[in-house]
PDB file of C-alpha atoms in Angstrom:
ATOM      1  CA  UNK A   1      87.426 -11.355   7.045  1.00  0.00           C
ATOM      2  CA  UNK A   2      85.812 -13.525   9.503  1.00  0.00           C
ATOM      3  CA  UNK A   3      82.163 -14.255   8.827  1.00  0.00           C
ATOM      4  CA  UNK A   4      80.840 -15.832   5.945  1.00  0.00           C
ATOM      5  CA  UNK A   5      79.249 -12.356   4.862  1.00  0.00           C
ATOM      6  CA  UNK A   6      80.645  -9.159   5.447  1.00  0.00           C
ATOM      7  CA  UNK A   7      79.186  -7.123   7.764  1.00  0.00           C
ATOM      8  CA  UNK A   8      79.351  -3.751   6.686  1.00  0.00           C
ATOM      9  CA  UNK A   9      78.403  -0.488   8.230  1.00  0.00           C
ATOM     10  CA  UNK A  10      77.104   2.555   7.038  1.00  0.00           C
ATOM     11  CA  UNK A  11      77.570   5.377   9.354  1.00  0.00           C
ATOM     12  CA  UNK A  12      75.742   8.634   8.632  1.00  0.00           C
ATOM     13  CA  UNK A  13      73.648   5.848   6.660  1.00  0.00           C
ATOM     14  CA  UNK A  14      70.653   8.630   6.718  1.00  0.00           C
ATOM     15  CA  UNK A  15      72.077  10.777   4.226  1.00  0.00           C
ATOM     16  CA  UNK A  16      71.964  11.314   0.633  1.00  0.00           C
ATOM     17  CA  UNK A  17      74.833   8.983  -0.165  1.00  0.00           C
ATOM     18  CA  UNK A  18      75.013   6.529   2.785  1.00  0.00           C
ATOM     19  CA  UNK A  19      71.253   5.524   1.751  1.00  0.00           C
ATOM     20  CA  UNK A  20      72.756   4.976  -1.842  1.00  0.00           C
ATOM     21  CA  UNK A  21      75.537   3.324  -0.692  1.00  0.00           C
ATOM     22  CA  UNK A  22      73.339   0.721   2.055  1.00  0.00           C
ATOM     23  CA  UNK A  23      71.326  -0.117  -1.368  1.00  0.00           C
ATOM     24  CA  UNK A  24      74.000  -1.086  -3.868  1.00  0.00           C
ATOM     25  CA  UNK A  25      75.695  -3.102  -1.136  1.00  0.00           C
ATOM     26  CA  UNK A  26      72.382  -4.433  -0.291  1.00  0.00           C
ATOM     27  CA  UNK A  27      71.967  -6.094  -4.262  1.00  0.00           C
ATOM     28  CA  UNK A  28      75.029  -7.555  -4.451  1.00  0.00           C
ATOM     29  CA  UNK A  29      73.443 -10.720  -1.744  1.00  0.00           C
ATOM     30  CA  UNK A  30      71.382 -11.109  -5.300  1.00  0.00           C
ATOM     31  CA  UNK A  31      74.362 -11.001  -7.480  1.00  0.00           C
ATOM     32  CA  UNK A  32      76.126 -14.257  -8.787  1.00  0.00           C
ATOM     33  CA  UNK A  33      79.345 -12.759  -7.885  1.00  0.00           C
ATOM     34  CA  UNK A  34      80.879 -10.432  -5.675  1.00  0.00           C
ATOM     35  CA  UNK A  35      80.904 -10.163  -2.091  1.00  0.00           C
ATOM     36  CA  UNK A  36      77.634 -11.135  -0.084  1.00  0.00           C
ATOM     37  CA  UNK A  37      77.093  -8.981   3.128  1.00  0.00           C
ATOM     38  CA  UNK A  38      75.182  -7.684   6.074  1.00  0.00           C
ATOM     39  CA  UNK A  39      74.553  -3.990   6.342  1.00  0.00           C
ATOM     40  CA  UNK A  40      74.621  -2.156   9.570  1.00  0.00           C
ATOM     41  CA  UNK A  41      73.259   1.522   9.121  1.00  0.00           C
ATOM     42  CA  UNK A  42      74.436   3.516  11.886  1.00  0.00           C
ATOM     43  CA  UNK A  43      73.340   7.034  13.125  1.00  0.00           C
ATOM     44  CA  UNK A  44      73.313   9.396  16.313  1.00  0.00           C
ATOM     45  CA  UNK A  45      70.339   7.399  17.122  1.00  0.00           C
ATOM     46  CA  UNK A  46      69.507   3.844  16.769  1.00  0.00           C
ATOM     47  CA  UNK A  47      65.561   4.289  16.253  1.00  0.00           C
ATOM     48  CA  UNK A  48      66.660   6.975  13.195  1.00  0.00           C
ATOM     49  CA  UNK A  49      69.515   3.872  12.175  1.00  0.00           C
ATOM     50  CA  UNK A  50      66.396   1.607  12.690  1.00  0.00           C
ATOM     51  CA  UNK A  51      63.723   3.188  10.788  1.00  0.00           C
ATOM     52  CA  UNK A  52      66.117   3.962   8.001  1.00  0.00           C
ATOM     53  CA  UNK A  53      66.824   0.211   7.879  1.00  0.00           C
ATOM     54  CA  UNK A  54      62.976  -0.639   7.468  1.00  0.00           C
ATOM     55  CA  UNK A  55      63.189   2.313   4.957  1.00  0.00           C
ATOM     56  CA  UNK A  56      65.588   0.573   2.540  1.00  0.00           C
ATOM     57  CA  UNK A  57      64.436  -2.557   2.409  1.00  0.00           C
ATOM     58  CA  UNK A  58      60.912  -1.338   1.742  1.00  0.00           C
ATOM     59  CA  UNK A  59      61.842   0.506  -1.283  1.00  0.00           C
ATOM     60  CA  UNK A  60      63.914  -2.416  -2.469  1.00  0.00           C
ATOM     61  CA  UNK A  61      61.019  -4.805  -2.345  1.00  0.00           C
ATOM     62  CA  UNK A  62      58.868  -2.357  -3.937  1.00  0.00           C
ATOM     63  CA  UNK A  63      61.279  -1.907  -6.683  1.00  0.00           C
ATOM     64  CA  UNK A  64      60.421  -6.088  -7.240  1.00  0.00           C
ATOM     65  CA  UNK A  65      63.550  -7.297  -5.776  1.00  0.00           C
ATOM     66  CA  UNK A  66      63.742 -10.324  -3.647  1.00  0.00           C
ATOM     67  CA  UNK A  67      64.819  -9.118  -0.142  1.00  0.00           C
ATOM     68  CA  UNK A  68      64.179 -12.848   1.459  1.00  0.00           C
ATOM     69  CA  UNK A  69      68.321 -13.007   1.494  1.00  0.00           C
ATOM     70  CA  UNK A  70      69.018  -8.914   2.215  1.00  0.00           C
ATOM     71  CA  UNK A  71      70.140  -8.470   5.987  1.00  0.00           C
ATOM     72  CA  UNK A  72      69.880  -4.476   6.334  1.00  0.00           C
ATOM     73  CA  UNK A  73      69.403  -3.329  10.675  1.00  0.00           C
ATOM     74  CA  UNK A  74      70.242  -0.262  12.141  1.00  0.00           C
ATOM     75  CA  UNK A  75      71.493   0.871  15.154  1.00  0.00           C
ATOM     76  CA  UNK A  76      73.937   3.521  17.019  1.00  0.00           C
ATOM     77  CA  UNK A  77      77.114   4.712  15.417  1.00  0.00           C
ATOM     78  CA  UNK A  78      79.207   3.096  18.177  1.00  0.00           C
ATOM     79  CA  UNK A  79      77.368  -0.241  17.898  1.00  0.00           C
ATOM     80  CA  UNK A  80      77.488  -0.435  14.247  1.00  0.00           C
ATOM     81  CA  UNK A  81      81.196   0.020  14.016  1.00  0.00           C
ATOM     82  CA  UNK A  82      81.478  -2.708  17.021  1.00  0.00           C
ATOM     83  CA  UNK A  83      79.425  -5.447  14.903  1.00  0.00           C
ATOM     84  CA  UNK A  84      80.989  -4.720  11.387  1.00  0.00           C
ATOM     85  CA  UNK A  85      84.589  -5.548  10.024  1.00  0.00           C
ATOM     86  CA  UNK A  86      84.291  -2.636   7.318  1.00  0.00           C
ATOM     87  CA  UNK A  87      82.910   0.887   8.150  1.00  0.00           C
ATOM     88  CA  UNK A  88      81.979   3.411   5.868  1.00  0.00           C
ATOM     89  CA  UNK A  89      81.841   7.090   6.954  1.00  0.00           C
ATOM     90  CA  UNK A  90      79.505   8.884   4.989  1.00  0.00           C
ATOM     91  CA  UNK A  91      79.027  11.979   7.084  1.00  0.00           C
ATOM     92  CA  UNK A  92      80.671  15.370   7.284  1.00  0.00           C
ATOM     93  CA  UNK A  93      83.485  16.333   7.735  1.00  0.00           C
ATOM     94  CA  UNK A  94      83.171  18.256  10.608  1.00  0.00           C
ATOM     95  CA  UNK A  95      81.430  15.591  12.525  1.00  0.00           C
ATOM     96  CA  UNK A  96      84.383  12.836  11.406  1.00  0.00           C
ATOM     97  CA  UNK A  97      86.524  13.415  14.094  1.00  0.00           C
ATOM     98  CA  UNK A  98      84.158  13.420  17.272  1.00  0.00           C
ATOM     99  CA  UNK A  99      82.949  10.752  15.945  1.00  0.00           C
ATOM    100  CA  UNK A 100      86.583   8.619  15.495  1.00  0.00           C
ATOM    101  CA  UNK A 101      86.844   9.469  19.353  1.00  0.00           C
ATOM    102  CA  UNK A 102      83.561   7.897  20.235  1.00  0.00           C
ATOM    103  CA  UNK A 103      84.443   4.437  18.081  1.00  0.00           C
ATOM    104  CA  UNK A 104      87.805   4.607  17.870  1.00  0.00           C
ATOM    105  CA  UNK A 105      88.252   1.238  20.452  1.00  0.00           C
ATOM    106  CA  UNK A 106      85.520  -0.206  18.108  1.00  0.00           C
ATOM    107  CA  UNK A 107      87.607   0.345  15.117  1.00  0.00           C
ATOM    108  CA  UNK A 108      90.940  -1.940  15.977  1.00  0.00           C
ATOM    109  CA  UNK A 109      92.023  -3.874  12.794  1.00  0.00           C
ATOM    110  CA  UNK A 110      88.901  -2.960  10.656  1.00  0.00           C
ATOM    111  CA  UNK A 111      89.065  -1.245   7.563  1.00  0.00           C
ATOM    112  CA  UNK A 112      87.583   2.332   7.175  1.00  0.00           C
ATOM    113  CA  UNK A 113      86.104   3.748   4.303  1.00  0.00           C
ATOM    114  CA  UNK A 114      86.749   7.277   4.311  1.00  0.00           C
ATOM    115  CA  UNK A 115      84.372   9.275   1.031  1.00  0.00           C
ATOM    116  CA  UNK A 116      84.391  12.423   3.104  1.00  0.00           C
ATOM    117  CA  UNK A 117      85.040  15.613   1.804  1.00  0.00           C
ATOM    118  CA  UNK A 118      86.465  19.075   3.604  1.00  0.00           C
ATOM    119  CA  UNK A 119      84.642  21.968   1.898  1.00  0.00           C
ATOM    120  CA  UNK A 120      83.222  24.843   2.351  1.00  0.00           C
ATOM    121  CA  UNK A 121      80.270  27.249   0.714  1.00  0.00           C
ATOM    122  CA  UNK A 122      81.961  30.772  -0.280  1.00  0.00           C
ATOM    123  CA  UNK A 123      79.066  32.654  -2.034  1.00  0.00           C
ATOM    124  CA  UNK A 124      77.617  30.624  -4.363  1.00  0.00           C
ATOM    125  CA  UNK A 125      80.600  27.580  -4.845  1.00  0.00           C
ATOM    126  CA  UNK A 126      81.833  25.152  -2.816  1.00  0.00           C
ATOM    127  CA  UNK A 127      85.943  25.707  -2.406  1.00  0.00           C
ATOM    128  CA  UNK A 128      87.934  22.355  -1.424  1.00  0.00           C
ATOM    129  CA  UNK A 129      89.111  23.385   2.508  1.00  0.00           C
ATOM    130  CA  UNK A 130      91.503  20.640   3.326  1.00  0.00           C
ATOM    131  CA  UNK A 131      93.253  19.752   7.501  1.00  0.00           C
ATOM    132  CA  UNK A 132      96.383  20.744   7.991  1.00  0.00           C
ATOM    133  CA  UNK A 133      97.377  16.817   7.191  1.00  0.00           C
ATOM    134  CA  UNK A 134      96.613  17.314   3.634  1.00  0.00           C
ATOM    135  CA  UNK A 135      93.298  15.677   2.933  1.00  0.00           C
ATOM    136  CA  UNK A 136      90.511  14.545   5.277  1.00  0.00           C
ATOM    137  CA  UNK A 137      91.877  10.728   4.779  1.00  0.00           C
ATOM    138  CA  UNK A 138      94.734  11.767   5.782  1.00  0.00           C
ATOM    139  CA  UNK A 139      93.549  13.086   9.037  1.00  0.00           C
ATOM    140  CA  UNK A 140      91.526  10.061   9.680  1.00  0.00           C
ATOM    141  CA  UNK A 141      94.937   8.096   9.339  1.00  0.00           C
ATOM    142  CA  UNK A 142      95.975   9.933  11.929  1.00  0.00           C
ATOM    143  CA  UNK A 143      93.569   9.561  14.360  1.00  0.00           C
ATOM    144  CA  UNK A 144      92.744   5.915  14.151  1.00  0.00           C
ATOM    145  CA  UNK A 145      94.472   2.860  15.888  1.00  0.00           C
ATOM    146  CA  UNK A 146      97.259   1.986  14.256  1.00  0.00           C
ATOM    147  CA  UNK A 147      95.587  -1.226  13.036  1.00  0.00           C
ATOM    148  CA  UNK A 148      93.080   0.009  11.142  1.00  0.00           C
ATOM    149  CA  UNK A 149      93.417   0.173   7.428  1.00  0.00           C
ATOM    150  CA  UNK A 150      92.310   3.092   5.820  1.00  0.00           C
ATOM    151  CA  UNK A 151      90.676   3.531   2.291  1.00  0.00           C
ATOM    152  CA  UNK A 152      90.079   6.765   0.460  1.00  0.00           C
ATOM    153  CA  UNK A 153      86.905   5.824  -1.861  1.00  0.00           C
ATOM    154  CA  UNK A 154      83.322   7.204  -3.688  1.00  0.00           C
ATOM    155  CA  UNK A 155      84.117  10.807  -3.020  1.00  0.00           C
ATOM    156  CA  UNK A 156      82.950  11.703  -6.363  1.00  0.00           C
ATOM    157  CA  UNK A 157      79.466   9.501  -7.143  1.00  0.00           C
ATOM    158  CA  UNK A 158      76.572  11.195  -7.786  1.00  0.00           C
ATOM    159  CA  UNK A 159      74.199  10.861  -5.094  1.00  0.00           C
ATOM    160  CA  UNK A 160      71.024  10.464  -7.361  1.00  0.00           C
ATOM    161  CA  UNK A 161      72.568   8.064  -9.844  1.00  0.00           C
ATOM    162  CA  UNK A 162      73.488   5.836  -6.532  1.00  0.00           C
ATOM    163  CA  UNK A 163      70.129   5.814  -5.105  1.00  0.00           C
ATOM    164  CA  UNK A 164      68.421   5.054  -8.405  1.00  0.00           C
ATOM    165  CA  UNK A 165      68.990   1.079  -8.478  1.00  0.00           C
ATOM    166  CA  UNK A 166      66.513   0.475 -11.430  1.00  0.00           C
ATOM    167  CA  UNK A 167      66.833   3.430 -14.076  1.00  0.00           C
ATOM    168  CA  UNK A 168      70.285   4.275 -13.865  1.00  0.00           C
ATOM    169  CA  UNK A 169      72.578   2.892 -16.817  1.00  0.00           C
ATOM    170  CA  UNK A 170      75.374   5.315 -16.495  1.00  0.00           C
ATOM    171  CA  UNK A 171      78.868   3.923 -15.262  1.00  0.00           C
ATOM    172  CA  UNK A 172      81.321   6.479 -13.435  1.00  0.00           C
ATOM    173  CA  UNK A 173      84.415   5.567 -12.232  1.00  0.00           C
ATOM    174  CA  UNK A 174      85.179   5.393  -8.849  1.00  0.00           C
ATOM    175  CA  UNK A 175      89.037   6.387  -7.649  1.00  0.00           C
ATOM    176  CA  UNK A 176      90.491   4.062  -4.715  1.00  0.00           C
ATOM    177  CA  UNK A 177      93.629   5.293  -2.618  1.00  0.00           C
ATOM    178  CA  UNK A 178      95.191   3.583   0.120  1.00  0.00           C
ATOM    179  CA  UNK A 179      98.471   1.970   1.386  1.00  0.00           C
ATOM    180  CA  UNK A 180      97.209  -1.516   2.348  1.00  0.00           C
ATOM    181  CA  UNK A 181      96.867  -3.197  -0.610  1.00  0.00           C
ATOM    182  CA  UNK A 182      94.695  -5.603   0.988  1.00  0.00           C
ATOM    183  CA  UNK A 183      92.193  -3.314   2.167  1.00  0.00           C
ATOM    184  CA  UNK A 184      92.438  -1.328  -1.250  1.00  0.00           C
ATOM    185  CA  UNK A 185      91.459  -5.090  -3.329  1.00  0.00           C
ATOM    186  CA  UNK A 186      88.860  -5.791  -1.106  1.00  0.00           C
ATOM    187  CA  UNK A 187      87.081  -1.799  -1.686  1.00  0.00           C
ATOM    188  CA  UNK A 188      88.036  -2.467  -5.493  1.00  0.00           C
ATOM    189  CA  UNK A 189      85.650  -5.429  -5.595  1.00  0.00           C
ATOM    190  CA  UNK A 190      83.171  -4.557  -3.331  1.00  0.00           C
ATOM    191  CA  UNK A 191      82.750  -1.460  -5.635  1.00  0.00           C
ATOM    192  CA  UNK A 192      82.884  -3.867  -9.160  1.00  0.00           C
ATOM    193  CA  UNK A 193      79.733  -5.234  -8.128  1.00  0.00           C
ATOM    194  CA  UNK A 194      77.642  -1.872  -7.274  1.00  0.00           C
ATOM    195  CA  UNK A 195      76.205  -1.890 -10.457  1.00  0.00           C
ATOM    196  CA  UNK A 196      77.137   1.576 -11.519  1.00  0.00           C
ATOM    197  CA  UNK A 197      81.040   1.830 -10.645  1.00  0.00           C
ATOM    198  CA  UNK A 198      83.933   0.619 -11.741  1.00  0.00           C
ATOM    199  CA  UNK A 199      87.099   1.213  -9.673  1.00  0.00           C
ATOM    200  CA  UNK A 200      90.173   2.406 -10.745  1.00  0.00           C
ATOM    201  CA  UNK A 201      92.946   2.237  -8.845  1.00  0.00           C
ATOM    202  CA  UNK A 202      94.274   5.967  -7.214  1.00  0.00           C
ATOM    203  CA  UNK A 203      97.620   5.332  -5.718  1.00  0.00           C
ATOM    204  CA  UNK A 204      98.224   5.399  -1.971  1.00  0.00           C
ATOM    205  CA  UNK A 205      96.956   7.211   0.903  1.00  0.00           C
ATOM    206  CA  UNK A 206      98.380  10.880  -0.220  1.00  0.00           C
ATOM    207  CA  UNK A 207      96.716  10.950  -3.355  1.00  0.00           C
ATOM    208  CA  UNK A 208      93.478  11.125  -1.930  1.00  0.00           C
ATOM    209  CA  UNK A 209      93.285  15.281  -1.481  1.00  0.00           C
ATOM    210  CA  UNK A 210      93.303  15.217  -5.675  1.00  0.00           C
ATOM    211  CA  UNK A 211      90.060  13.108  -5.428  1.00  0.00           C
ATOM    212  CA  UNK A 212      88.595  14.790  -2.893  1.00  0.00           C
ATOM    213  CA  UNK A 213      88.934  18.168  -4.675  1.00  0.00           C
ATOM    214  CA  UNK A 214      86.909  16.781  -7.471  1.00  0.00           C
ATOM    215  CA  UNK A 215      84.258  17.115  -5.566  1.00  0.00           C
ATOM    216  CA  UNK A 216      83.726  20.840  -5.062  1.00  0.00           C
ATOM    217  CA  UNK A 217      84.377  20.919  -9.000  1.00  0.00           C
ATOM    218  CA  UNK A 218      81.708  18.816  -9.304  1.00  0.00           C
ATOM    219  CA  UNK A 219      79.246  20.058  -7.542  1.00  0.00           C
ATOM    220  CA  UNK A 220      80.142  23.502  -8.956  1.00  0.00           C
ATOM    221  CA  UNK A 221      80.141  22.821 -12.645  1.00  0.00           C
ATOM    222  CA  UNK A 222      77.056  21.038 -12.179  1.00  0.00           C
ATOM    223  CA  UNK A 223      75.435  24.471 -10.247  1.00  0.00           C
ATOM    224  CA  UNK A 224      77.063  26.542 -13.084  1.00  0.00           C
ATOM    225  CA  UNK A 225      75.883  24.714 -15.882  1.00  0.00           C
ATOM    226  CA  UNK A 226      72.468  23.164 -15.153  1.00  0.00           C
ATOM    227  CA  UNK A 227      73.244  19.721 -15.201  1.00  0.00           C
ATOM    228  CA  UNK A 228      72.920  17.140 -12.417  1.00  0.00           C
ATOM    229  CA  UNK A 229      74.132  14.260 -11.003  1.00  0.00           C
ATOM    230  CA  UNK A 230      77.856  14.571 -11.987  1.00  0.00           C
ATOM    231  CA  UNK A 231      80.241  11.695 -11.781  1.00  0.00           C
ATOM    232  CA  UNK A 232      83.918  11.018 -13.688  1.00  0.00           C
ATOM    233  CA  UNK A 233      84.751   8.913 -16.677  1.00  0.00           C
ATOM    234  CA  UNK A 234      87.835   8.615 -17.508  1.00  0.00           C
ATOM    235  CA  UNK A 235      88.974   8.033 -21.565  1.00  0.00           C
TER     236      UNK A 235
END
């Protein structure tokens, strides 16, 4: 990578697990190891992006860390993923693809980060829906410059347990498929650092639909039985 820190961004940084995801990347600047960064979050709209920025580092310095060497700014999708050398997609999948279109000249040699996951609510459950390429990674292959690496990643962290950056102890492993293996060790040890992940890794590219099925599982068995905030551990 280029810069002395990584510049990172988050888009769909708004949500659930982008604002989880902007905060553990945000605490590693205060690790001893692991990689320092700068954290673009990136929305529709750069005043949401903005605001959202303001938002996280609020509740980090109220949670009595030291945010004097945190760099977390928001701005539009397209100008996030023009700053950063990493991108993270943390939206749906239904708005992945428009969104590749508007970036995609942005997105030449840069490594995406792909956790999304095609599914859909029948009744009650969410059922795993996958493209007609196999897997939504496997779509975003396809429709990104040939350049960019692509990494299959977090698709199956608890939301809660990845916002909560004080109280949560619990470790769940996080699956990593892609076939760069440079991109792949660089995900591997940005997500050794996150404080509540440890990576494993998932093979290449194609092997991401099996982790992205977790998911609905997931979600379900969590719905079914009362529980919350499901991750994997593998024994």
């Amino acid at each position: 990578m280029s810069s002395e820190k990584l510049k990172i961004a988050v888009l769909g940084g708004t949500g659930n697990i982008g604002e989880g995801m902007v905060l553990r990347l945000a605490l590693q600047n205060l690790m001893a190891e692991g990689i320092k960064n700068e954290v673009i979050i990136g929305s529709r709209s750069s005043e949401t992006a903005d605001e959202a920025a303001k938002k996280a580092l609020s509740e980090l310095e109220n949670c009595g860390f030291d945010i004097s060497g945190i760099s977390i700014t928001g701005s539009s999708n397209l100008e996030a993923a023009q700053a950063a050398e990493v991108i993270i997609l943390t939206i749906r999948f239904d708005h992945v693809l428009p969104l590749l279109n508007e970036i995609y000249e942005a997105i030449e040699n840069k490594i995406i980060i792909t956790p999304v996951v095609p599914m859909v609510k029948e009744g009650d459950l969410f059922v795993y829906k996958p493209p007609e390429e196999g897997s939504a990674a496997l779509a975003i292959q396809e429709r990104v410059p040939a350049s960019t690496k692509v990494v299959a990643a977090f698709h199956n962290i608890p939301a809660g347990k990845l916002r909560d950056v004080v109280k949560c102890k619990a470790v769940h492993h996080a699956l990593v498929c892609s076939d760069d293996a440079e991109a792949k060790n660089l995900v591997m040890k940005l997500t050794e650092h996150m404080g509540c992940l440890k990576p494993l890794d998932g093979g290449p590219l194609k092997q991401a639909n099996t982790m992205e099925s977790l998911t609905p599982l997931l979600i379900n068995l969590a719905k079914l039985n009362r529980l919350k905030d499901l991750g994997i551990n593998f024994s």
